[in-house]
PDB file of C-alpha atoms and ligand atoms in Angstrom:
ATOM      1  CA  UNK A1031       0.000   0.000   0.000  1.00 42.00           C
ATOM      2  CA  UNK A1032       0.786   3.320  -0.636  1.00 46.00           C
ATOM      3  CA  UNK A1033      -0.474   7.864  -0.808  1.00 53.00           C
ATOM      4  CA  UNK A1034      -0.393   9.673  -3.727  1.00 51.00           C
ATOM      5  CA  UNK A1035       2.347  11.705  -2.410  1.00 59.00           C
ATOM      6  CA  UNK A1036       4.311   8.502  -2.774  1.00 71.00           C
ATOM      7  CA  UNK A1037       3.868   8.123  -6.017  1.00 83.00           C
ATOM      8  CA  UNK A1038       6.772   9.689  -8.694  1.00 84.00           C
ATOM      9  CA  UNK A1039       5.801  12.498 -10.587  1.00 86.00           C
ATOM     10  CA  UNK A1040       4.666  11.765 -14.552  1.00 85.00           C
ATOM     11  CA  UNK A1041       7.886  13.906 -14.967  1.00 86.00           C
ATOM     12  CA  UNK A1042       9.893  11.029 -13.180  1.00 89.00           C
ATOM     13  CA  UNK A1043       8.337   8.036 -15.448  1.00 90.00           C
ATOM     14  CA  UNK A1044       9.014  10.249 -18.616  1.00 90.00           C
ATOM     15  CA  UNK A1045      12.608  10.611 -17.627  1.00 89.00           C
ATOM     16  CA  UNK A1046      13.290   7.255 -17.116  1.00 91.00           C
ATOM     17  CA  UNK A1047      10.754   6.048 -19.459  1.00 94.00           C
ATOM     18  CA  UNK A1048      11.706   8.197 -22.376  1.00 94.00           C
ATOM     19  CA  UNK A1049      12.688   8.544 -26.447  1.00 95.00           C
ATOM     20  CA  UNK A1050      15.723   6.542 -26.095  1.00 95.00           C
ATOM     21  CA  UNK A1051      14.021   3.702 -24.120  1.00 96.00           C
ATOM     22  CA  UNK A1052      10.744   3.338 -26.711  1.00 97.00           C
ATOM     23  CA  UNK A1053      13.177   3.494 -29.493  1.00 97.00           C
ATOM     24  CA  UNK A1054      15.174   0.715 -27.818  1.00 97.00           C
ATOM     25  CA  UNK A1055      11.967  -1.094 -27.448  1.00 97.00           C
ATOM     26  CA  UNK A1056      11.238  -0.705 -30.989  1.00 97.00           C
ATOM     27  CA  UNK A1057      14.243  -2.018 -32.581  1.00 97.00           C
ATOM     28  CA  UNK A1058      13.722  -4.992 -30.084  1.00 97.00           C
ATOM     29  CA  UNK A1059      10.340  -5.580 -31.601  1.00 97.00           C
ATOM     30  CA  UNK A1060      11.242  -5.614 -34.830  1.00 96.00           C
ATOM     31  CA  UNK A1061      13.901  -8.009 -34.446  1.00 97.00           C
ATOM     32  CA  UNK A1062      12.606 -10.189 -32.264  1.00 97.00           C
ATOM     33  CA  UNK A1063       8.879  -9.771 -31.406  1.00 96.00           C
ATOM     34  CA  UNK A1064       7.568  -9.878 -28.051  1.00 97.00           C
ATOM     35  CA  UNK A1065       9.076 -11.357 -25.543  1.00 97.00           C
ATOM     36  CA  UNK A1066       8.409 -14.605 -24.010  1.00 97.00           C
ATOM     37  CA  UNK A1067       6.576 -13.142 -20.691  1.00 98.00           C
ATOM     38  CA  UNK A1068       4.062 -11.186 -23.326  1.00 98.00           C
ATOM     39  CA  UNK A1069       3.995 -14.063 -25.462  1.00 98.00           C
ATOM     40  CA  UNK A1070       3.007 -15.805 -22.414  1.00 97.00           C
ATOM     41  CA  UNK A1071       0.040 -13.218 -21.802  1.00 97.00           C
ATOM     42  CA  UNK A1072      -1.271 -13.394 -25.310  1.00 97.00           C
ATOM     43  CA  UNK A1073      -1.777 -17.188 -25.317  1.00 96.00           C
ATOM     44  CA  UNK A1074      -3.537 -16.475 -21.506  1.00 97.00           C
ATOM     45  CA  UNK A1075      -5.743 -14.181 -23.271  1.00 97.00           C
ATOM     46  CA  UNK A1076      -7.175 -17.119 -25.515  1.00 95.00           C
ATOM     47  CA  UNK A1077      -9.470 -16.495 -27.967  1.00 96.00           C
ATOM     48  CA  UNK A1078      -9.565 -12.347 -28.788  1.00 98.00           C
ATOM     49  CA  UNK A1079     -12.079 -12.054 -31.754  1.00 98.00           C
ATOM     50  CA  UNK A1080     -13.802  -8.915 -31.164  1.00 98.00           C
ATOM     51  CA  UNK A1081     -12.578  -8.247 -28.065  1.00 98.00           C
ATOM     52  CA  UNK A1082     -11.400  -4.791 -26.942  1.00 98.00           C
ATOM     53  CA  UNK A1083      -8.419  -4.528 -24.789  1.00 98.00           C
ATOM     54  CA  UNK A1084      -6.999  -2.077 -22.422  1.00 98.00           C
ATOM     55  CA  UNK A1085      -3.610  -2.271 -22.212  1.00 98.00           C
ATOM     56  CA  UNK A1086      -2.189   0.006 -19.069  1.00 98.00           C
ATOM     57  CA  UNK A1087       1.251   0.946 -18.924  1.00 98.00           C
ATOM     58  CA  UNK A1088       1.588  -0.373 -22.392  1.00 98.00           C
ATOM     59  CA  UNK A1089       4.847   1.409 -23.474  1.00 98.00           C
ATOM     60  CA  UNK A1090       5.056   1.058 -27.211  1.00 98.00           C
ATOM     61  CA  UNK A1091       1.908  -1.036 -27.428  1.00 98.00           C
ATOM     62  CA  UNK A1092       3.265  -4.032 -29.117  1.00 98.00           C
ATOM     63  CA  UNK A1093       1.333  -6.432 -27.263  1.00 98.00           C
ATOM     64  CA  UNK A1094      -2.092  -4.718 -27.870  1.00 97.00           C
ATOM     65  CA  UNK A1095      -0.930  -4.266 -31.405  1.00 97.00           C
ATOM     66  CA  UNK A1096      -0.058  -8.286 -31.260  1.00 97.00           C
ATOM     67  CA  UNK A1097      -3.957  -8.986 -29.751  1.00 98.00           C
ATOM     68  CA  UNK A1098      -5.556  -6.191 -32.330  1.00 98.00           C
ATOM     69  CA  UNK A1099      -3.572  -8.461 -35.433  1.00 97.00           C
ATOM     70  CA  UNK A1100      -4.778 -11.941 -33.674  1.00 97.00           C
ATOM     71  CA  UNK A1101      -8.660 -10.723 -33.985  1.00 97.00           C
ATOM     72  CA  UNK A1102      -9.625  -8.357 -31.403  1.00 98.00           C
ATOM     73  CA  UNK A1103     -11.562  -5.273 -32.474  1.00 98.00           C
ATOM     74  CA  UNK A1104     -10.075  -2.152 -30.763  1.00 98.00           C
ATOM     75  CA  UNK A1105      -7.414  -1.569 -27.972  1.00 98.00           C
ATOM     76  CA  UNK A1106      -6.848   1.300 -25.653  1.00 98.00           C
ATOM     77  CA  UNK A1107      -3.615   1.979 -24.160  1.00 98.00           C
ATOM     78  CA  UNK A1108      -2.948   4.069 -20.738  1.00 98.00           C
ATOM     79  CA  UNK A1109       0.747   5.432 -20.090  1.00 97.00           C
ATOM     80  CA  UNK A1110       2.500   7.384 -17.770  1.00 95.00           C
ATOM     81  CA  UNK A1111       5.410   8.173 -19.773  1.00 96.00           C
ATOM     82  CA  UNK A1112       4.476  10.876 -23.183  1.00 95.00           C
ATOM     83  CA  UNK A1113       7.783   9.284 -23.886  1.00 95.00           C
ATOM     84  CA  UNK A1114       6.569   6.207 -26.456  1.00 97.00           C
ATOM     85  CA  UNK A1115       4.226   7.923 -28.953  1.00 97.00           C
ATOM     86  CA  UNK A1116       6.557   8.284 -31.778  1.00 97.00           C
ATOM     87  CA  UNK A1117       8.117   4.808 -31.524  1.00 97.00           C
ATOM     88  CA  UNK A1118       3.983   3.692 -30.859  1.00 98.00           C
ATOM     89  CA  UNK A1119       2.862   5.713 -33.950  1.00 97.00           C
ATOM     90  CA  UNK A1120       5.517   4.702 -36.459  1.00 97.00           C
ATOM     91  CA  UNK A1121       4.617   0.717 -35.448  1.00 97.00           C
ATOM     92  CA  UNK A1122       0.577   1.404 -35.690  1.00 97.00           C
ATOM     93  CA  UNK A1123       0.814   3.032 -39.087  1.00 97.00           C
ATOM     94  CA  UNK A1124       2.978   0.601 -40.572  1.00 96.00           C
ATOM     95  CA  UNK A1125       1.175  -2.218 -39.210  1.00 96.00           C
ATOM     96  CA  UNK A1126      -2.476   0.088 -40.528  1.00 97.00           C
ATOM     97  CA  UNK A1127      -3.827  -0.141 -36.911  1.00 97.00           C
ATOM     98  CA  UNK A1128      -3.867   3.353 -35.713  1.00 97.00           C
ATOM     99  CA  UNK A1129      -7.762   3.725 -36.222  1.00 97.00           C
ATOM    100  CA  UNK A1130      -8.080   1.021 -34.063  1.00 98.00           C
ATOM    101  CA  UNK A1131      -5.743   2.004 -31.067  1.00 98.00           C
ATOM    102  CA  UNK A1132      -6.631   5.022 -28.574  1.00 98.00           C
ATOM    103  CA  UNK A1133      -3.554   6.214 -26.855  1.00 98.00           C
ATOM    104  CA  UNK A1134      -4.059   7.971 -23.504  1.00 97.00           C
ATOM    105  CA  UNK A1135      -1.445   9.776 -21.509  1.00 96.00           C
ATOM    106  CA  UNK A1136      -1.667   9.765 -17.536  1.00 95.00           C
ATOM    107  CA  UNK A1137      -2.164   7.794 -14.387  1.00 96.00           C
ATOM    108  CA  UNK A1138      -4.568   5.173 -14.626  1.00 98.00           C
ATOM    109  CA  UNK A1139      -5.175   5.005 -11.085  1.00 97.00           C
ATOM    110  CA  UNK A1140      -6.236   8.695 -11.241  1.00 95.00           C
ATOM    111  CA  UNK A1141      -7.723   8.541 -14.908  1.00 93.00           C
ATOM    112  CA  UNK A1142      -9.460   5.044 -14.169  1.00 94.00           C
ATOM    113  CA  UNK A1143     -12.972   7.008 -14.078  1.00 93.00           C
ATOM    114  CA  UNK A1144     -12.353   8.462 -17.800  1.00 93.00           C
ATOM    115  CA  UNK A1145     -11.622   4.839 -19.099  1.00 96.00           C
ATOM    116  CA  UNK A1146     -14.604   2.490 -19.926  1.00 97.00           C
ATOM    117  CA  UNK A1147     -14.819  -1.121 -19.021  1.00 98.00           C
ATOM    118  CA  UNK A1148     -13.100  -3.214 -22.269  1.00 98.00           C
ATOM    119  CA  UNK A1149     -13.111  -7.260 -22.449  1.00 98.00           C
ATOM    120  CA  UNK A1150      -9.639  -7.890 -21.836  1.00 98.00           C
ATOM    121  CA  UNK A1151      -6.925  -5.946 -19.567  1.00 98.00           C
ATOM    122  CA  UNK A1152      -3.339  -6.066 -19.431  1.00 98.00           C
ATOM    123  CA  UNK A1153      -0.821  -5.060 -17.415  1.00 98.00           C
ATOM    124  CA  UNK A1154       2.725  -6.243 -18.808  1.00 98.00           C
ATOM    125  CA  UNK A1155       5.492  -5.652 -16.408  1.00 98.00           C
ATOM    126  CA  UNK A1156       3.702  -2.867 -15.275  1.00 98.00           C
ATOM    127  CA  UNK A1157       2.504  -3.399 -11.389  1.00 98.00           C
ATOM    128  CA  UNK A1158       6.293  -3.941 -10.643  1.00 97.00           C
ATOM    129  CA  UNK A1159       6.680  -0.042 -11.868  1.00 96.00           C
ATOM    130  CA  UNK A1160       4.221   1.832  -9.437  1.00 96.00           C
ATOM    131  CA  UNK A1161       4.380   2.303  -5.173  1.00 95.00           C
ATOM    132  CA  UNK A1162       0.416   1.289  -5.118  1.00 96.00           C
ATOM    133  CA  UNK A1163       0.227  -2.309  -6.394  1.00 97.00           C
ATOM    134  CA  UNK A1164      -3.251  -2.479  -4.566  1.00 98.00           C
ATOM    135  CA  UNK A1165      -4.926   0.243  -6.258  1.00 97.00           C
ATOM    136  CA  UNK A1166      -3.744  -0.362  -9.808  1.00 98.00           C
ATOM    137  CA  UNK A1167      -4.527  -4.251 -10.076  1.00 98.00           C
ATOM    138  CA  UNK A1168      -8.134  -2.760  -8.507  1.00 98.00           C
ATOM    139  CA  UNK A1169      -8.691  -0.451 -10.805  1.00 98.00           C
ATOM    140  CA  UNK A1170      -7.790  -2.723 -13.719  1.00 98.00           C
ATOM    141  CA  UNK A1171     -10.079  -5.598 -12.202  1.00 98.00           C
ATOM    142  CA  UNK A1172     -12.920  -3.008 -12.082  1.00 98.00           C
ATOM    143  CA  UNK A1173     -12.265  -1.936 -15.932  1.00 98.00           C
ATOM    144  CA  UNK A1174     -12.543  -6.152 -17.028  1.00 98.00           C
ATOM    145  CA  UNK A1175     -15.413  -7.137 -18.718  1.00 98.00           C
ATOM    146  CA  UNK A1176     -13.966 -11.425 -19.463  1.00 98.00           C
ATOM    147  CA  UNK A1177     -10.298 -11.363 -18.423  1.00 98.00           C
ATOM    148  CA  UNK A1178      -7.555  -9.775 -16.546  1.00 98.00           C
ATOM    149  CA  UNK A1179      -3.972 -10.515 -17.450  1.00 98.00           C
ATOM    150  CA  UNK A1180      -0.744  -9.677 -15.354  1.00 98.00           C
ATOM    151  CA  UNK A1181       2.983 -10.189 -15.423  1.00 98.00           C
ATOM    152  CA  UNK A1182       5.008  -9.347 -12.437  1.00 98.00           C
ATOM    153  CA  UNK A1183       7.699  -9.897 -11.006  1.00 97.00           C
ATOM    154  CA  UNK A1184       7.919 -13.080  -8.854  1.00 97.00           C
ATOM    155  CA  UNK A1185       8.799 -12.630  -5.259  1.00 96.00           C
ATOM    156  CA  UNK A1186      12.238 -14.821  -4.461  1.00 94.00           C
ATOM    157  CA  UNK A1187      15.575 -13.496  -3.315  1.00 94.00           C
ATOM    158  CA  UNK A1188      16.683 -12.921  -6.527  1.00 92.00           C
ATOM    159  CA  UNK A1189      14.014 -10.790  -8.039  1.00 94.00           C
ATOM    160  CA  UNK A1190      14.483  -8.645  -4.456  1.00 96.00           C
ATOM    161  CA  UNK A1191      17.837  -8.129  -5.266  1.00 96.00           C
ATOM    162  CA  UNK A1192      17.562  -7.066  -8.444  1.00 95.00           C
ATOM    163  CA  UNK A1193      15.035  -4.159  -8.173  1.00 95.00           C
ATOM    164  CA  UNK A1194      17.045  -2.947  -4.922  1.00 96.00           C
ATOM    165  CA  UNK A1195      19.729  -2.553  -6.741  1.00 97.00           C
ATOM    166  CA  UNK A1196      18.139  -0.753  -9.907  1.00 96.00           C
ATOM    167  CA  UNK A1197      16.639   1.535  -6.915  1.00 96.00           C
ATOM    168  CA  UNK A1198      20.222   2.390  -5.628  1.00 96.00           C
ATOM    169  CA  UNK A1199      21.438   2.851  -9.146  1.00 95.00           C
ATOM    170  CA  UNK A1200      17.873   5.139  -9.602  1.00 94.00           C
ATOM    171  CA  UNK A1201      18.784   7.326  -6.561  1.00 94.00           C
ATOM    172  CA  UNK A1202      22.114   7.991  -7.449  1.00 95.00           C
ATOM    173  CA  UNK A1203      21.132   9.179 -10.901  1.00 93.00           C
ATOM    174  CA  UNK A1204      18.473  11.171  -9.211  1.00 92.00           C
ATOM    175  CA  UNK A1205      15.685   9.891 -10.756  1.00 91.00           C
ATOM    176  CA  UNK A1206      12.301   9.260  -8.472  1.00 91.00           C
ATOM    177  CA  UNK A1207      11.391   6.633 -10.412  1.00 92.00           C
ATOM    178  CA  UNK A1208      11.100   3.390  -8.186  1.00 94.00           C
ATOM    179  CA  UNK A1209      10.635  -0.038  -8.621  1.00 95.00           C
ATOM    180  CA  UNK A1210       8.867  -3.251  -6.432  1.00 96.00           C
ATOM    181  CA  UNK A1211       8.277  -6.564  -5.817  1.00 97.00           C
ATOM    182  CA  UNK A1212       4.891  -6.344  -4.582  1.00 97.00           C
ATOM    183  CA  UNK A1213       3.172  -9.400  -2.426  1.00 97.00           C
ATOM    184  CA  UNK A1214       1.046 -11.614  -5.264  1.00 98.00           C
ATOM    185  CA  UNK A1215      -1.321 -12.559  -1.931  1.00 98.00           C
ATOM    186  CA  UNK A1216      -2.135  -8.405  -2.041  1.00 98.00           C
ATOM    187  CA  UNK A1217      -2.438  -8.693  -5.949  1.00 98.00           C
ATOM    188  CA  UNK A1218      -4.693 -11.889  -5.860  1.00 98.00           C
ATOM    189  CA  UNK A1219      -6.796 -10.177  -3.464  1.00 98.00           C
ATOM    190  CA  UNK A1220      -7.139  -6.944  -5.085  1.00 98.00           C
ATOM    191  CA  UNK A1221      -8.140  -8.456  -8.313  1.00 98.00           C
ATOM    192  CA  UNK A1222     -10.675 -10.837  -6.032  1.00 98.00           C
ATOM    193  CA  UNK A1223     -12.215  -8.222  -4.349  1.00 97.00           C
ATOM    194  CA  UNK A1224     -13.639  -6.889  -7.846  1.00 97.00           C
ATOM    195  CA  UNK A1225     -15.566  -9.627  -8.292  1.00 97.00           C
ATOM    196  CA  UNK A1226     -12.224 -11.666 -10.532  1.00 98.00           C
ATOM    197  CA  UNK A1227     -11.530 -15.630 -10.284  1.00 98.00           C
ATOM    198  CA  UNK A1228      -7.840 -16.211 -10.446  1.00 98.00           C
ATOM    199  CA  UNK A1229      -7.717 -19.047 -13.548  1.00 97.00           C
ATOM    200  CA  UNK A1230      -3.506 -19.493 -13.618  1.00 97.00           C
ATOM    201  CA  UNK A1231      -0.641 -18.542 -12.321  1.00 97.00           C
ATOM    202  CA  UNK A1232       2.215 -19.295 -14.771  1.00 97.00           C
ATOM    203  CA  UNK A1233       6.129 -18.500 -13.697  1.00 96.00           C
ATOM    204  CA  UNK A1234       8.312 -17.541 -16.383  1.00 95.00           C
ATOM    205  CA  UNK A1235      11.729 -18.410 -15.934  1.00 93.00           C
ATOM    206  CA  UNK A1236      13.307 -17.071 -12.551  1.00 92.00           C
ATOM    207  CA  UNK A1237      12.259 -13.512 -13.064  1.00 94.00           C
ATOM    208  CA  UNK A1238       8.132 -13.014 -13.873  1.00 97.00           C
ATOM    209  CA  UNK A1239       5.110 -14.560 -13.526  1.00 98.00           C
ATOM    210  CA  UNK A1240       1.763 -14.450 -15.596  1.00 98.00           C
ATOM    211  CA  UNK A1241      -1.347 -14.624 -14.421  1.00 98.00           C
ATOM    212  CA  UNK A1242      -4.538 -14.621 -15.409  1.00 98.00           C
ATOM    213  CA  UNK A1243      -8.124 -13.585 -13.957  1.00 98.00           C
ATOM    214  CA  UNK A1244     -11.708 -13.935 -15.405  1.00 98.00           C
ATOM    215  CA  UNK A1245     -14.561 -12.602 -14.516  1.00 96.00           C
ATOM    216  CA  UNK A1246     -16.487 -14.894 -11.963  1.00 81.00           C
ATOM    217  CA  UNK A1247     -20.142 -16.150 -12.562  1.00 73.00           C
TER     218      UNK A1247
HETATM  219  C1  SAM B 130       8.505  -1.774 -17.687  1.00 77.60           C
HETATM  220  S1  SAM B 130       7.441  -0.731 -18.606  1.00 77.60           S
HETATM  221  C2  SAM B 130       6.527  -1.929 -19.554  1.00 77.60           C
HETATM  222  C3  SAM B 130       5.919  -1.332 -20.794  1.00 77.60           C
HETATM  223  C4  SAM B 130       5.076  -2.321 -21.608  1.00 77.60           C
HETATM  224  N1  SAM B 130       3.972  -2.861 -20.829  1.00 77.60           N
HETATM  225  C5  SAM B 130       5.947  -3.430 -22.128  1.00 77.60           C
HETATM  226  O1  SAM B 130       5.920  -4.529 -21.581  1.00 77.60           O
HETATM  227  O2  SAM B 130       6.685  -3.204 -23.087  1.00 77.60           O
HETATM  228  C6  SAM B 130       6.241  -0.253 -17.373  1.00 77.60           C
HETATM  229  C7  SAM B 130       5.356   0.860 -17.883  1.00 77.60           C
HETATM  230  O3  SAM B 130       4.249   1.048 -17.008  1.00 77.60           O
HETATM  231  C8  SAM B 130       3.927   2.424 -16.981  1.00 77.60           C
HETATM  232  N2  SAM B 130       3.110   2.655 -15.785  1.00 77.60           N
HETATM  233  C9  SAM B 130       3.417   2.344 -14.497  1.00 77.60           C
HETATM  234  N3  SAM B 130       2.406   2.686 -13.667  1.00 77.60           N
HETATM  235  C10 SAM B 130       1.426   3.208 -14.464  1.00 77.60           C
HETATM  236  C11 SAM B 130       0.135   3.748 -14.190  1.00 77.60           C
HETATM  237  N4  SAM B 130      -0.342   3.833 -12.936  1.00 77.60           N
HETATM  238  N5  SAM B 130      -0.600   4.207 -15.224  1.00 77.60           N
HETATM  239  C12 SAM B 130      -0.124   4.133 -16.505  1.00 77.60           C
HETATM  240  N6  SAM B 130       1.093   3.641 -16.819  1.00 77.60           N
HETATM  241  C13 SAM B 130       1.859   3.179 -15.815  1.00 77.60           C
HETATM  242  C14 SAM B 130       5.293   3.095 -16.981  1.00 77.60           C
HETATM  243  O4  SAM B 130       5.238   4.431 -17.427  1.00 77.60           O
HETATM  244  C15 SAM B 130       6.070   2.206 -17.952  1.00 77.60           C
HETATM  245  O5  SAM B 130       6.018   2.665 -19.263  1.00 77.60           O
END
């Protein structure tokens, strides 16, 4: 759990978060497609014909841009960082999917009331990236219509280590950008509470986990 006034600034996400990143990200993309953890998330997603998708903290989009290609009808993304948009518009109008993406800039724990409900939600390597793990995965349950899909990071010694050590590196570059390993009990429970049935839990190699929700009853 965590305030607002915990939370970085927009201005700290765009720093770290920025051109050079998305362009990084990009040439990634196009050489090797997603990687396995969002691979992982787009078979969890099953069958997306028609389907909208909100994709939060989607960075350059490539994973709603992977769902839009496999069938579903629309996708919105939500980002913190302005930093992506030219990497995310060059990739939507060469793949001719930019009438079919919305791209939003902001918090979506603050915009979450400007966002409709869509079919399918996703939150790649995202919950790791903001203080109030409890908040976003509620939010996102509350904006599900069928399914809710989530990688994060998983909690062992190793993954620990890791983000403390990005966080020492952050600080000493004075950037107030942060980074967690945040209980999956607290994340289960969040998504629970609105009214999601956890279907899977999948680890991916010794970093991340997917996981998938649906809508119960
Ligand atoms: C590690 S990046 C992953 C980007 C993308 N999902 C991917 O896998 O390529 C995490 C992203 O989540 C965004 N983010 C974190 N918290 C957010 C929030 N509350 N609302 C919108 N975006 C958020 C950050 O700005 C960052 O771009």
């Amino acid at each position: 759990m965590s305030c607002p006034c915990c939370t970085p600034p927009p201005s700290e996400y765009r720093r770290f978060f920025n051109r050079r990143v998305a362009g990084l990200e990009e040439r990634r993309y196009r050489k090797r497609g997603l990687p396995a953890t969002a691979r992982g998330l787009a078979r969890l997603a099953g069958d997306v014909t028609g389907a909208t998708v909100l994709d939060v903290g989607g960075g350059i989009g490539t994973l709603s841009l992977e769902l839009l290609e496999r069938g579903a009808a629309r996708a919105t993304t939500v980002e913190l960082s302005g930093g992506y948009e030219d990497a995310a518009a060059e990739l939507l109008a060469e793949h001719e999917l930019a009438d079919r993406v919305e791209r939003r800039i902001g918090d979506f724990v603050e915009q979450a009331g400007l966002v409709e409900p869509h079919d399918i939600v996703v939150l790649h390597r995202v919950v790791c990236c903001y203080p109030d793990a409890d908040a976003l995965v509620a939010r996102a349950a509350e904006h599900t219509r069928a399914r809710l899909l989530l990688t994060y990071p998983r909690e062992r010694a190793l993954t620990r280590l890791g983000i403390r050590a990005l966080n020492v590196w952050l600080r000493l570059t004075g950037c107030g950008f942060r980074t967690y390993v945040h209980p999956v009990a607290g994340i289960v429970a969040a998504a629970e509470r609105a009214g999601l049935r956890l279907e899977r839990r999948a680890p991916q190699g010794a970093l991340w986990e997917n996981a998938a929700f649906v809508r119960a009853g």
